[in-house]
Amino acid sequence: ARVSPETRRRLVALAPFDGGDAAAAEDGAARFAGLVQTLADGRTRPLASLRRVLFPDGIPPAARAHFVTQIANRFENVGDASEILRFDARLDGEVRDDVERAFLWAQELELHERVAPLAIVVARMALGAGMAFDAVRVLEAALAFGQTAPTSSRRASFHQLAPAISLLLGVARIFRGDSAARNDLRNAEKEGDRHLQALAIAYRGLHEGLSDDANRGLALVQRAFARAAAPCPPAVRGRILKNEANLLLEASRPAELVLREARACFSAVGDRREIAFVDLILATVLCDEGRFVEANEAARAALDVFRRLGDSRSEGRVRHVLGILAADGGDVSAAQGHFD
């Protein structure tokens, strides 16, 4: 009764299976039962010595493969265009560690069908934490690993998610300011489904518009709208609209109406992170127009979300805007507090 449901889930995920070896299974079951009793008696912190107690001689391949499968099965439709760029799911530290370990073990055990989906989950977690470099590293490793699949069927299974990986890799490179993003986005555009292609075109437009010509970027965004066509999932349309708004601002053109439509799209799917980013951009637009009350409301709404998500980098960006608003309003003390 003192073992939490999440602890039980992890215990089951690591239950030692050894390819039908009856003696190994019996020994593993005895150690498994002993660990549960140890946890119930409160003699150790849950999970702190889980693997050492279950597998004192090292975790056998069969148990590692079972663990990878259990973790991978928790994440479905990871390559879906509506979900691939959603970074607001904050996994607790132990779950995050489990996913990263499962990704490494999937590579070690050559579980090709598991590598791609786990790489996407790890990369999304990294991007949600602002660690674009880590996301790029994981996705590059996954693409390289996919080329080593020993059979055509396994390669086909891996490459079903290759367009999603290319899109995510391109976006991660944009966050890093890496010019190689263009090639990744072109790969996603060639191979993905209609909505994933639309996202790839839109992000290529953002990349080229911010680094070269905003008007060329806007032309690509219009191509993205045409490629997405109707019906277009709100999550996909919202991201295309957000890219359009950023490029309009880059070209010194009005963007408020586009931002508000993007916000409505993200609200429809409950994507709090993207809502907060739109609110942050809106706050800067409204501030520039002298609409300080509305700007303050938008910024504070974004601040609340970023706090809840634990996104300190984005929280810092919001505080910068709030500091400017406070300074413009003559509240030097409040401005200093935000800047600090």
Coordinates of C-alpha atoms in Angstrom, one line a residue:
A1 CA 0.0 0.0 0.0
R2 CA 3.0 2.3 0.5
V3 CA 4.3 1.8 -3.0
S4 CA 3.0 4.6 -5.3
P5 CA 1.3 3.7 -8.6
E6 CA 4.2 5.4 -10.6
T7 CA 6.7 3.3 -8.6
R8 CA 4.7 0.2 -9.3
R9 CA 4.7 1.0 -13.0
R10 CA 8.4 1.3 -13.1
L11 CA 8.9 -1.9 -11.2
V12 CA 6.7 -3.7 -13.7
A13 CA 8.6 -2.1 -16.6
L14 CA 11.9 -3.4 -15.1
A15 CA 10.6 -6.8 -14.1
P16 CA 13.3 -9.2 -15.2
F17 CA 12.4 -11.3 -18.2
D18 CA 15.2 -13.5 -19.6
G19 CA 14.1 -15.1 -22.8
G20 CA 12.2 -18.0 -21.3
D21 CA 15.0 -19.0 -18.9
A22 CA 13.0 -20.5 -16.0
A23 CA 15.8 -20.3 -13.5
A24 CA 16.6 -16.7 -14.3
A25 CA 12.9 -15.8 -14.2
E26 CA 12.5 -17.5 -10.8
D27 CA 15.6 -15.7 -9.4
G28 CA 14.4 -12.4 -10.8
A29 CA 10.9 -12.8 -9.4
A30 CA 12.4 -13.5 -5.9
R31 CA 14.5 -10.3 -6.1
F32 CA 11.6 -8.4 -7.5
A33 CA 9.4 -9.5 -4.5
G34 CA 12.1 -8.6 -2.1
L35 CA 12.4 -5.1 -3.5
V36 CA 8.7 -4.5 -3.3
Q37 CA 8.9 -5.5 0.4
T38 CA 11.8 -3.3 1.0
L39 CA 9.9 -0.3 -0.5
A40 CA 6.8 -1.1 1.5
D41 CA 8.9 -1.3 4.7
G42 CA 10.3 2.1 3.9
R43 CA 13.9 1.0 4.2
T44 CA 15.0 2.7 1.0
R45 CA 13.8 5.6 -1.1
P46 CA 11.6 4.4 -4.0
L47 CA 13.7 3.6 -7.1
A48 CA 16.9 4.8 -5.6
S49 CA 18.4 1.3 -5.6
L50 CA 15.9 -0.4 -8.0
R51 CA 18.4 -1.6 -10.6
R52 CA 21.1 -2.6 -8.1
V53 CA 18.6 -4.8 -6.1
L54 CA 16.9 -6.3 -9.1
F55 CA 20.1 -6.8 -11.2
P56 CA 23.2 -6.9 -9.0
D57 CA 25.3 -8.4 -11.9
G58 CA 24.0 -5.9 -14.5
I59 CA 20.7 -5.7 -16.4
P60 CA 20.4 -8.5 -18.9
P61 CA 19.5 -7.7 -22.5
A62 CA 16.0 -9.2 -22.3
A63 CA 15.1 -7.0 -19.3
R64 CA 16.5 -3.9 -21.1
A65 CA 14.5 -4.7 -24.2
H66 CA 11.4 -5.1 -22.1
F67 CA 12.0 -1.8 -20.4
V68 CA 12.5 -0.1 -23.8
T69 CA 9.2 -1.5 -25.0
Q70 CA 7.3 -0.4 -21.9
I71 CA 8.6 3.1 -22.2
A72 CA 8.1 3.4 -26.0
N73 CA 4.5 2.2 -25.6
R74 CA 3.7 5.2 -23.4
F75 CA 4.1 7.6 -26.4
E76 CA 1.7 7.2 -29.3
N77 CA 1.5 9.2 -32.6
V78 CA 4.8 11.0 -31.9
G79 CA 5.2 11.8 -35.6
D80 CA 1.8 13.3 -36.0
A81 CA 2.0 16.8 -37.5
S82 CA -0.3 18.2 -34.7
E83 CA 2.0 16.9 -32.0
I84 CA 5.5 16.9 -33.3
L85 CA 6.2 20.5 -32.4
R86 CA 4.4 20.5 -29.1
F87 CA 6.9 21.0 -26.3
D88 CA 4.7 21.8 -23.3
A89 CA 4.5 18.3 -21.8
R90 CA 6.7 18.6 -18.7
L91 CA 7.8 15.1 -17.6
D92 CA 9.1 14.7 -14.1
G93 CA 12.8 14.0 -13.7
E94 CA 12.5 10.2 -13.2
V95 CA 10.3 9.8 -16.3
R96 CA 12.7 11.9 -18.3
D97 CA 15.6 9.8 -17.2
D98 CA 13.6 6.6 -18.1
V99 CA 13.0 7.9 -21.6
E100 CA 16.6 8.9 -22.2
R101 CA 17.8 5.6 -20.9
A102 CA 15.4 3.7 -23.1
F103 CA 16.6 5.7 -26.1
L104 CA 20.2 4.7 -25.4
W105 CA 19.3 1.0 -24.7
A106 CA 17.3 0.9 -28.0
Q107 CA 20.4 1.8 -29.9
E108 CA 22.7 -0.6 -27.9
L109 CA 20.2 -3.5 -28.5
E110 CA 19.6 -2.4 -32.1
L111 CA 15.9 -2.1 -31.6
H112 CA 15.5 -0.1 -34.8
E113 CA 11.7 0.3 -34.5
R114 CA 12.0 1.9 -31.1
V115 CA 14.9 4.4 -31.8
A116 CA 13.0 6.9 -33.9
P117 CA 9.9 7.4 -31.7
L118 CA 12.1 7.6 -28.5
A119 CA 14.4 10.1 -30.3
I120 CA 11.5 12.3 -31.1
V121 CA 10.3 12.3 -27.4
V122 CA 13.8 13.0 -26.1
A123 CA 14.3 15.9 -28.6
R124 CA 10.9 17.4 -27.7
M125 CA 11.8 17.3 -24.0
A126 CA 15.1 18.9 -24.8
L127 CA 13.5 21.7 -26.8
G128 CA 10.9 22.2 -24.1
A129 CA 13.8 22.9 -21.7
G130 CA 15.5 25.2 -24.2
M131 CA 18.3 22.8 -25.0
A132 CA 18.4 22.9 -28.8
F133 CA 22.0 21.5 -28.9
D134 CA 20.9 18.3 -27.1
A135 CA 17.9 17.9 -29.4
V136 CA 20.1 18.2 -32.5
R137 CA 22.6 15.7 -31.1
V138 CA 19.8 13.1 -30.4
L139 CA 18.1 13.5 -33.7
E140 CA 21.3 13.3 -35.7
A141 CA 22.2 10.1 -33.9
A142 CA 18.7 8.7 -34.7
L143 CA 19.0 9.5 -38.4
A144 CA 22.5 7.9 -38.6
F145 CA 21.3 4.9 -36.7
G146 CA 18.4 4.4 -39.1
Q147 CA 20.9 3.9 -42.0
T148 CA 22.3 0.8 -40.2
A149 CA 19.1 -1.2 -40.0
P150 CA 20.0 -4.7 -41.3
T151 CA 16.8 -5.4 -43.2
S152 CA 14.6 -3.5 -45.6
S153 CA 11.5 -4.0 -43.4
R154 CA 13.3 -2.5 -40.4
R155 CA 14.6 0.4 -42.5
A156 CA 11.0 1.0 -43.8
S157 CA 9.7 1.0 -40.2
F158 CA 12.3 3.5 -39.2
H159 CA 11.9 5.8 -42.2
Q160 CA 8.2 6.2 -41.6
L161 CA 9.2 8.7 -38.9
A162 CA 12.2 10.1 -40.8
P163 CA 10.2 13.1 -42.1
A164 CA 9.1 14.0 -38.6
I165 CA 12.7 13.7 -37.4
S166 CA 13.8 16.0 -40.2
L167 CA 11.2 18.6 -39.4
L168 CA 12.1 18.5 -35.7
L169 CA 15.8 18.7 -36.5
G170 CA 15.2 21.7 -38.8
V171 CA 13.3 23.5 -36.1
A172 CA 16.0 22.7 -33.5
R173 CA 18.6 24.1 -35.9
I174 CA 16.6 27.3 -36.3
F175 CA 16.6 27.7 -32.5
R176 CA 20.4 27.4 -32.7
G177 CA 20.8 29.8 -35.7
D178 CA 22.2 27.0 -37.8
S179 CA 22.0 27.4 -41.6
A180 CA 21.8 23.6 -42.1
A181 CA 18.1 23.9 -41.0
R182 CA 17.2 24.5 -44.7
N183 CA 18.3 21.1 -45.8
D184 CA 16.5 19.3 -43.0
L185 CA 13.3 21.2 -43.7
R186 CA 13.5 20.4 -47.4
N187 CA 13.9 16.7 -46.6
A188 CA 10.7 16.8 -44.4
E189 CA 8.9 18.7 -47.2
K190 CA 9.8 16.0 -49.7
E191 CA 8.8 13.0 -47.6
G192 CA 6.1 14.0 -45.1
D193 CA 2.4 14.0 -45.2
R194 CA 0.5 17.1 -46.3
H195 CA 0.4 18.8 -42.9
L196 CA 3.9 17.9 -42.0
Q197 CA 5.0 19.3 -45.4
A198 CA 3.1 22.5 -44.7
L199 CA 5.0 22.9 -41.4
A200 CA 8.3 22.3 -43.1
I201 CA 7.6 25.0 -45.7
A202 CA 6.4 27.4 -43.0
Y203 CA 9.6 26.9 -40.9
R204 CA 11.8 27.2 -44.0
G205 CA 10.0 30.5 -44.7
L206 CA 10.7 31.6 -41.1
H207 CA 14.4 30.6 -41.4
E208 CA 14.9 32.3 -44.8
G209 CA 12.9 35.3 -43.8
L210 CA 14.7 36.0 -40.7
S211 CA 18.2 35.3 -42.1
D212 CA 17.7 36.8 -45.6
D213 CA 14.5 38.3 -47.0
A214 CA 11.3 38.7 -45.0
N215 CA 9.2 39.0 -48.1
R216 CA 10.6 35.7 -49.5
G217 CA 9.8 34.1 -46.1
L218 CA 6.2 35.4 -46.3
A219 CA 5.8 33.9 -49.8
L220 CA 6.9 30.5 -48.5
V221 CA 4.4 30.9 -45.6
Q222 CA 1.6 31.4 -48.2
R223 CA 2.8 28.3 -49.9
A224 CA 2.5 26.5 -46.5
F225 CA -1.1 27.7 -46.2
A226 CA -1.9 26.4 -49.6
R227 CA -0.2 23.0 -49.0
A228 CA -2.1 22.5 -45.7
A229 CA -5.4 23.3 -47.3
A230 CA -8.7 22.6 -45.5
P231 CA -9.4 21.0 -43.2
C232 CA -6.2 22.0 -41.4
P233 CA -5.7 21.0 -37.8
P234 CA -5.6 24.0 -35.4
A235 CA -2.2 23.1 -34.1
V236 CA -0.7 23.1 -37.6
R237 CA -2.5 26.3 -38.7
G238 CA -1.5 28.1 -35.5
R239 CA 2.2 27.4 -36.1
I240 CA 2.0 28.6 -39.6
L241 CA 0.2 31.8 -38.5
K242 CA 2.8 32.4 -35.7
N243 CA 5.6 32.1 -38.3
E244 CA 3.7 34.6 -40.5
A245 CA 3.3 37.0 -37.7
N246 CA 7.0 36.9 -36.9
L247 CA 7.9 37.6 -40.5
L248 CA 5.3 40.4 -40.7
L249 CA 7.0 42.0 -37.7
E250 CA 10.4 41.5 -39.3
A251 CA 9.1 43.4 -42.4
S252 CA 7.6 46.2 -40.1
R253 CA 4.1 45.3 -41.0
P254 CA 1.0 44.9 -38.8
A255 CA 0.7 41.4 -37.2
E256 CA -1.8 41.7 -34.3
L257 CA -4.8 40.1 -36.2
V258 CA -2.6 37.2 -37.3
L259 CA -1.3 36.7 -33.7
R260 CA -4.8 36.7 -32.3
E261 CA -5.9 34.1 -34.9
A262 CA -2.9 32.0 -34.0
R263 CA -3.8 32.3 -30.3
A264 CA -7.3 31.1 -31.0
C265 CA -5.9 28.0 -32.8
F266 CA -3.6 27.1 -29.9
S267 CA -6.4 27.7 -27.4
A268 CA -8.6 25.2 -29.4
V269 CA -6.0 22.4 -28.7
G270 CA -5.0 23.6 -25.2
D271 CA -1.3 24.2 -26.1
R272 CA -0.4 26.5 -23.2
R273 CA 3.2 27.0 -24.2
E274 CA 2.3 28.3 -27.7
I275 CA -0.5 30.5 -26.2
A276 CA 2.1 32.0 -23.9
F277 CA 4.6 32.6 -26.7
V278 CA 1.9 34.4 -28.7
D279 CA 1.0 36.4 -25.7
L280 CA 4.6 37.4 -25.3
I281 CA 4.8 38.6 -28.9
L282 CA 1.5 40.4 -28.5
A283 CA 2.8 42.2 -25.5
T284 CA 5.8 43.6 -27.4
V285 CA 3.5 44.6 -30.3
L286 CA 1.0 46.4 -28.0
C287 CA 3.9 48.0 -26.0
D288 CA 5.3 49.5 -29.2
E289 CA 1.8 50.9 -30.0
G290 CA 1.6 52.5 -26.6
R291 CA -1.3 50.2 -25.4
F292 CA 0.4 49.6 -22.1
V293 CA -2.5 48.2 -20.2
E294 CA -3.2 45.5 -22.8
A295 CA 0.5 44.8 -23.1
N296 CA 0.8 44.3 -19.4
E297 CA -2.1 41.9 -19.4
A298 CA -0.7 39.8 -22.2
A299 CA 2.8 39.7 -20.6
R300 CA 1.5 38.6 -17.2
A301 CA -0.6 35.9 -18.8
A302 CA 2.5 34.6 -20.5
L303 CA 4.5 34.9 -17.3
D304 CA 2.0 32.7 -15.4
V305 CA 2.2 29.9 -18.0
F306 CA 6.0 29.9 -18.3
R307 CA 6.2 29.7 -14.5
R308 CA 3.9 26.7 -14.4
L309 CA 5.9 25.0 -17.2
G310 CA 9.2 25.7 -15.4
D311 CA 10.6 27.5 -18.5
S312 CA 12.9 30.0 -16.9
R313 CA 14.4 31.3 -20.1
S314 CA 11.0 32.3 -21.5
E315 CA 10.1 33.7 -18.1
G316 CA 13.2 35.9 -18.4
R317 CA 12.0 37.2 -21.8
V318 CA 8.6 38.1 -20.4
R319 CA 10.2 39.9 -17.4
H320 CA 12.2 42.0 -19.8
V321 CA 9.0 43.2 -21.4
L322 CA 7.4 43.8 -18.0
G323 CA 10.4 45.8 -17.0
I324 CA 10.1 48.0 -20.0
L325 CA 6.4 48.5 -19.3
A326 CA 7.1 49.4 -15.6
A327 CA 9.8 51.8 -16.6
D328 CA 7.5 53.5 -19.2
G329 CA 4.9 53.8 -16.4
G330 CA 7.4 55.5 -14.1
D331 CA 7.6 52.6 -11.6
V332 CA 11.4 52.4 -11.4
S333 CA 11.4 50.0 -8.5
A334 CA 9.2 47.4 -10.2
A335 CA 11.2 47.8 -13.4
Q336 CA 14.4 47.0 -11.5
G337 CA 12.8 44.0 -9.9
H338 CA 11.9 42.6 -13.3
F339 CA 15.3 43.3 -14.8
D340 CA 17.0 41.7 -11.8

